[in-house]
Coordinates of N, CA and C in Angstrom, one line a residue:
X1073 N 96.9 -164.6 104.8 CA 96.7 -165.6 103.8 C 97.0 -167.0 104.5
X1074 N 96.6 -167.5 104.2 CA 96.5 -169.4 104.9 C 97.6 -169.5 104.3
X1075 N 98.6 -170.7 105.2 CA 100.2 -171.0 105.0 C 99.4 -172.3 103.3
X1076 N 98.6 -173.1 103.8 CA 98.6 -173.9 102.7 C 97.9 -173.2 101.5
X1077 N 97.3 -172.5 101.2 CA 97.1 -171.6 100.2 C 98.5 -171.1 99.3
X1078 N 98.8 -170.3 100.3 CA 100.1 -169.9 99.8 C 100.8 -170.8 99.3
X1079 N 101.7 -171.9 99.7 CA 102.3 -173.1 99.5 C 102.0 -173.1 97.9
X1080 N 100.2 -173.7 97.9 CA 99.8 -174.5 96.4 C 99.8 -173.0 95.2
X1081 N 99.8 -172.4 95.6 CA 100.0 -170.9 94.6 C 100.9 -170.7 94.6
X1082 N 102.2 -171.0 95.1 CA 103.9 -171.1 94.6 C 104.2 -171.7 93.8
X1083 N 103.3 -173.4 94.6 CA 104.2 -174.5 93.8 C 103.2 -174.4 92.0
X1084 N 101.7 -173.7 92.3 CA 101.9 -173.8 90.7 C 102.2 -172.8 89.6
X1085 N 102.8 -172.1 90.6 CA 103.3 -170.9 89.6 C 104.9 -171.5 89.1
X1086 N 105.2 -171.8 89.5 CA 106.7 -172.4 89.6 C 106.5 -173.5 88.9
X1087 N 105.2 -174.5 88.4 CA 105.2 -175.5 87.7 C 105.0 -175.3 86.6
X1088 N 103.9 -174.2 86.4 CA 103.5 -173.6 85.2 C 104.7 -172.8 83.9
X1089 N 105.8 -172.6 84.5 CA 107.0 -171.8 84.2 C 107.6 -172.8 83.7
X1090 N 107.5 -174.0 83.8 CA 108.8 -175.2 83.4 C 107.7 -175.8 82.4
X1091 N 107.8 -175.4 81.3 CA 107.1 -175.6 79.6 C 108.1 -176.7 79.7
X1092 N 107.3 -177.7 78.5 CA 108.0 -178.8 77.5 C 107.9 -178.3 76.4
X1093 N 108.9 -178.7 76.1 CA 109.5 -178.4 74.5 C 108.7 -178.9 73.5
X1094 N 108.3 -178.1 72.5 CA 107.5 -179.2 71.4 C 108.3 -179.9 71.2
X1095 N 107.7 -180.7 69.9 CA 108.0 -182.1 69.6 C 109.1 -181.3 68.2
X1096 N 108.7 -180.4 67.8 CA 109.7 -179.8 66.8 C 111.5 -179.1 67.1
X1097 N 111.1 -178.4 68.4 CA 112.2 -178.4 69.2 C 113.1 -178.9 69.4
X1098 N 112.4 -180.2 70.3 CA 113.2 -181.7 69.8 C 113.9 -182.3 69.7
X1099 N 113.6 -182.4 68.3 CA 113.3 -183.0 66.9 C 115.3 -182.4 66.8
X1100 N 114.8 -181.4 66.7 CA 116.1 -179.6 66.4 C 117.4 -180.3 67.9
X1101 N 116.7 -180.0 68.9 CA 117.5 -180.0 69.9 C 118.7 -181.2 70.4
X1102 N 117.6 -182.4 70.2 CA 118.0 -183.6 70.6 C 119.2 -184.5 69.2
X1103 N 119.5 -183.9 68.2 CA 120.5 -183.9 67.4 C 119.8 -185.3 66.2
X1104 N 118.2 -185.3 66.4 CA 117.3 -186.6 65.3 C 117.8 -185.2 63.8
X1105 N 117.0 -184.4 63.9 CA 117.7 -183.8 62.6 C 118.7 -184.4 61.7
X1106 N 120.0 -184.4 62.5 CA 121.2 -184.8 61.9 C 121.0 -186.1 61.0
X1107 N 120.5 -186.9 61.9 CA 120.5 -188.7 60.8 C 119.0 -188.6 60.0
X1108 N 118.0 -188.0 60.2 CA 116.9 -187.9 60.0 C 116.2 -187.1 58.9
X1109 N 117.0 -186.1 58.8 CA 116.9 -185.2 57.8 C 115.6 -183.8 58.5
X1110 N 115.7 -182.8 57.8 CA 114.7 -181.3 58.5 C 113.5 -182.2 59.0
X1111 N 112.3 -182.6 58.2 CA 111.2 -183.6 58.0 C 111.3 -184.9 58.0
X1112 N 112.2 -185.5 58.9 CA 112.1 -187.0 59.0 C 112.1 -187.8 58.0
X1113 N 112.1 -187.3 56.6 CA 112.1 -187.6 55.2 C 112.8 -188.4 54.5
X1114 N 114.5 -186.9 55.1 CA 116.1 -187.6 54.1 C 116.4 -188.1 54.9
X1115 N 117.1 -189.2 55.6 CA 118.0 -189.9 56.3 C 119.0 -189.4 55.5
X1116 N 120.2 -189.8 56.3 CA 121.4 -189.3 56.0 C 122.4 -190.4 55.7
X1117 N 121.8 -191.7 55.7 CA 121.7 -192.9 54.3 C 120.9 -193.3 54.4
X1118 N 120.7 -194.3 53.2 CA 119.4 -195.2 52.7 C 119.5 -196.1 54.6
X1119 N 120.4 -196.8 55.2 CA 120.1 -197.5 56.1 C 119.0 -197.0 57.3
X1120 N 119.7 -195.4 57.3 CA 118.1 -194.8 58.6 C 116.5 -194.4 57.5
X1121 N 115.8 -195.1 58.9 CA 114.6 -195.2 58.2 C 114.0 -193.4 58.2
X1122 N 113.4 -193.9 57.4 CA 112.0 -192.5 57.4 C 111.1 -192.5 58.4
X1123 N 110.8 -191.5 59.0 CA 109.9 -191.5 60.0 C 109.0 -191.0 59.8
X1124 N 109.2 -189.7 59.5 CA 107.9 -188.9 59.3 C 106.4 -189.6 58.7
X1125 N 105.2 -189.2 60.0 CA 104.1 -190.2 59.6 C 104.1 -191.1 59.5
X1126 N 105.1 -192.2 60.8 CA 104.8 -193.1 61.2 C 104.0 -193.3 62.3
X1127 N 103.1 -194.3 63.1 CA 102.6 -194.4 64.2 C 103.5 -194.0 65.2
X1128 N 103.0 -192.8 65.9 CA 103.1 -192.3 67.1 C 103.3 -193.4 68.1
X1129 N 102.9 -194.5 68.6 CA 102.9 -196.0 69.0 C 104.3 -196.5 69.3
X1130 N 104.0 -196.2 67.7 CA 105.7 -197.3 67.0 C 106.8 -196.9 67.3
X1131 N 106.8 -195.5 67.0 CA 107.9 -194.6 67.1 C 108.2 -194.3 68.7
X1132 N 107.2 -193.9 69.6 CA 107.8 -194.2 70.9 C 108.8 -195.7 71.2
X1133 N 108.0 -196.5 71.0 CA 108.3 -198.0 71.0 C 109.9 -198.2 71.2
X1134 N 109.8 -198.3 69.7 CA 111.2 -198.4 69.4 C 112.1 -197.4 69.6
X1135 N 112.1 -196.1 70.1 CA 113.1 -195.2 70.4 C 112.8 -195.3 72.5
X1136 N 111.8 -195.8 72.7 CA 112.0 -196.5 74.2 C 113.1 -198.1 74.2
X1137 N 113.0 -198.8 73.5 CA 113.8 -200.1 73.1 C 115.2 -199.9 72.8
X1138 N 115.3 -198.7 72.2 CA 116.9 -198.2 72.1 C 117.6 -197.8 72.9
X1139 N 116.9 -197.1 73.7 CA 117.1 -196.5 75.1 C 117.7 -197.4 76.0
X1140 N 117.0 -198.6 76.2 CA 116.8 -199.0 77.1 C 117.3 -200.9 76.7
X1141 N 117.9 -201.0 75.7 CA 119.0 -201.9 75.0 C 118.0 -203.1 74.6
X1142 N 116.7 -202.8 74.9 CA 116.1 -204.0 73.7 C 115.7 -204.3 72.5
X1143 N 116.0 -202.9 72.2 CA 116.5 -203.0 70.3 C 118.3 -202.6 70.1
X1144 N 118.4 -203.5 69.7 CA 120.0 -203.4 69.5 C 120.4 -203.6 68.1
X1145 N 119.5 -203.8 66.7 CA 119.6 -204.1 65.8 C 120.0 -203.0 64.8
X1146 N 120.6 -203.7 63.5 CA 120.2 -202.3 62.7 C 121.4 -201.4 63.0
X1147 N 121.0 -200.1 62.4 CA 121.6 -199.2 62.7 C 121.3 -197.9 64.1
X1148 N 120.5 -198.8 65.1 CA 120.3 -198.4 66.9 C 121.4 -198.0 67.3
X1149 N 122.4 -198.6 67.1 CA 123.6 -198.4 67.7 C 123.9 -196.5 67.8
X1150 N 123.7 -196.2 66.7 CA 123.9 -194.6 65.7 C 123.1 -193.8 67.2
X1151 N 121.9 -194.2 67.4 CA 120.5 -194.0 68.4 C 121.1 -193.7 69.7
X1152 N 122.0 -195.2 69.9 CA 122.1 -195.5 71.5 C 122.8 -194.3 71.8
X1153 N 123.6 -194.1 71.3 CA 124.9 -193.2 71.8 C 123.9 -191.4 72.2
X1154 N 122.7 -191.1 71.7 CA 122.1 -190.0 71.8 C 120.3 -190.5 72.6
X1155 N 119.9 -191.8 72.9 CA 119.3 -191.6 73.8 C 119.1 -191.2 75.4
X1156 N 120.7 -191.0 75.7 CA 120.7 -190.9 77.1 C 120.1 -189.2 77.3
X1157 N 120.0 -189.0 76.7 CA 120.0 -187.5 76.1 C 118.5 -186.7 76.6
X1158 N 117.1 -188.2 76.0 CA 116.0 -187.6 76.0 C 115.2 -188.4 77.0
X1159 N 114.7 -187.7 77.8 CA 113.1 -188.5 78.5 C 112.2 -189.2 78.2
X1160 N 111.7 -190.0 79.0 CA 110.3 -190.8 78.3 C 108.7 -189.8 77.8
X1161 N 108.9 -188.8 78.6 CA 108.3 -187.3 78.1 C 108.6 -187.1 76.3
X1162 N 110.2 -186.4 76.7 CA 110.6 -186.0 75.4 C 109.9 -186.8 74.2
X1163 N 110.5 -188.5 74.8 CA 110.1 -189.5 73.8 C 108.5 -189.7 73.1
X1164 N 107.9 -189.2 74.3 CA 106.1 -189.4 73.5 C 106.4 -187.9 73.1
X1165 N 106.8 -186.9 73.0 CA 106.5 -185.8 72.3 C 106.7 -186.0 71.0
X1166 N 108.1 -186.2 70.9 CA 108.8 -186.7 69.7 C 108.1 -187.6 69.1
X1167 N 107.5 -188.8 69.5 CA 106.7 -189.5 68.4 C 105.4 -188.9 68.0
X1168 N 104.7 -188.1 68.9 CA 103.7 -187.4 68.3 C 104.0 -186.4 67.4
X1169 N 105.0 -185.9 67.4 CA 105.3 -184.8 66.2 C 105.7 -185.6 65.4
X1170 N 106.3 -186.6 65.2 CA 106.6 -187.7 64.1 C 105.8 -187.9 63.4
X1171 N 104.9 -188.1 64.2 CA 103.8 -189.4 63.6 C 102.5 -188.2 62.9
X1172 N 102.4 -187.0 62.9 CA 102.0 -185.7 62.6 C 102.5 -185.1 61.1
X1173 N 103.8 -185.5 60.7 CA 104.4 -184.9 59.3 C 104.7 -185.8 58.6
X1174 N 103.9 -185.4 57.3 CA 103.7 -185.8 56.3 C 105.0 -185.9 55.3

């Protein structure tokens, strides 16, 4: 078998194996549940907002801004402390599953 054959039939078997998490996962994994509620629904006070079925857009946006200290308003602070957490990946997954439940 040819060395560079071989090679690209490793490297995409080996790429193919490293799944991303849905956006529901997440959601579960990344500890948004907690302030957010199951469905993005309950916040866990009136101060955090509701997400569920917001713009996918938006919602990347502003949880890139928190990240990355150009939203510092509000209750971000709650955010900051659990952004270091998630990828710019994670982050568009998460807003597309957001921006998805009703």
């Amino acid at each position: 078998m040819n060395t560079k054959i071989f090679f690209v039939a490793a490297l995409v078997a080996l790429t193919s194996n490293v799944a991303m998490a849905d956006g529901a996962t997440l959601y579960a994994e990344k500890t948004c549940i907690a302030c957010h509620g199951k469905e993005g629904k309950k916040p866990l006070t009136a101060a955090y907002p509701k997400i569920a079925g917001q713009n996918a857009a938006y919602l990347e946006q502003q949880m890139l801004d928190i990240q990355s200290g150009a939203r510092a308003n509000g209750s971000s602070a709650a955010m900051k402390g659990v952004m270091h957490l998630v990828s710019a990946t994670e982050i568009k997954e998460l807003a597309q599953y957001l921006s998805k439940l009703k």
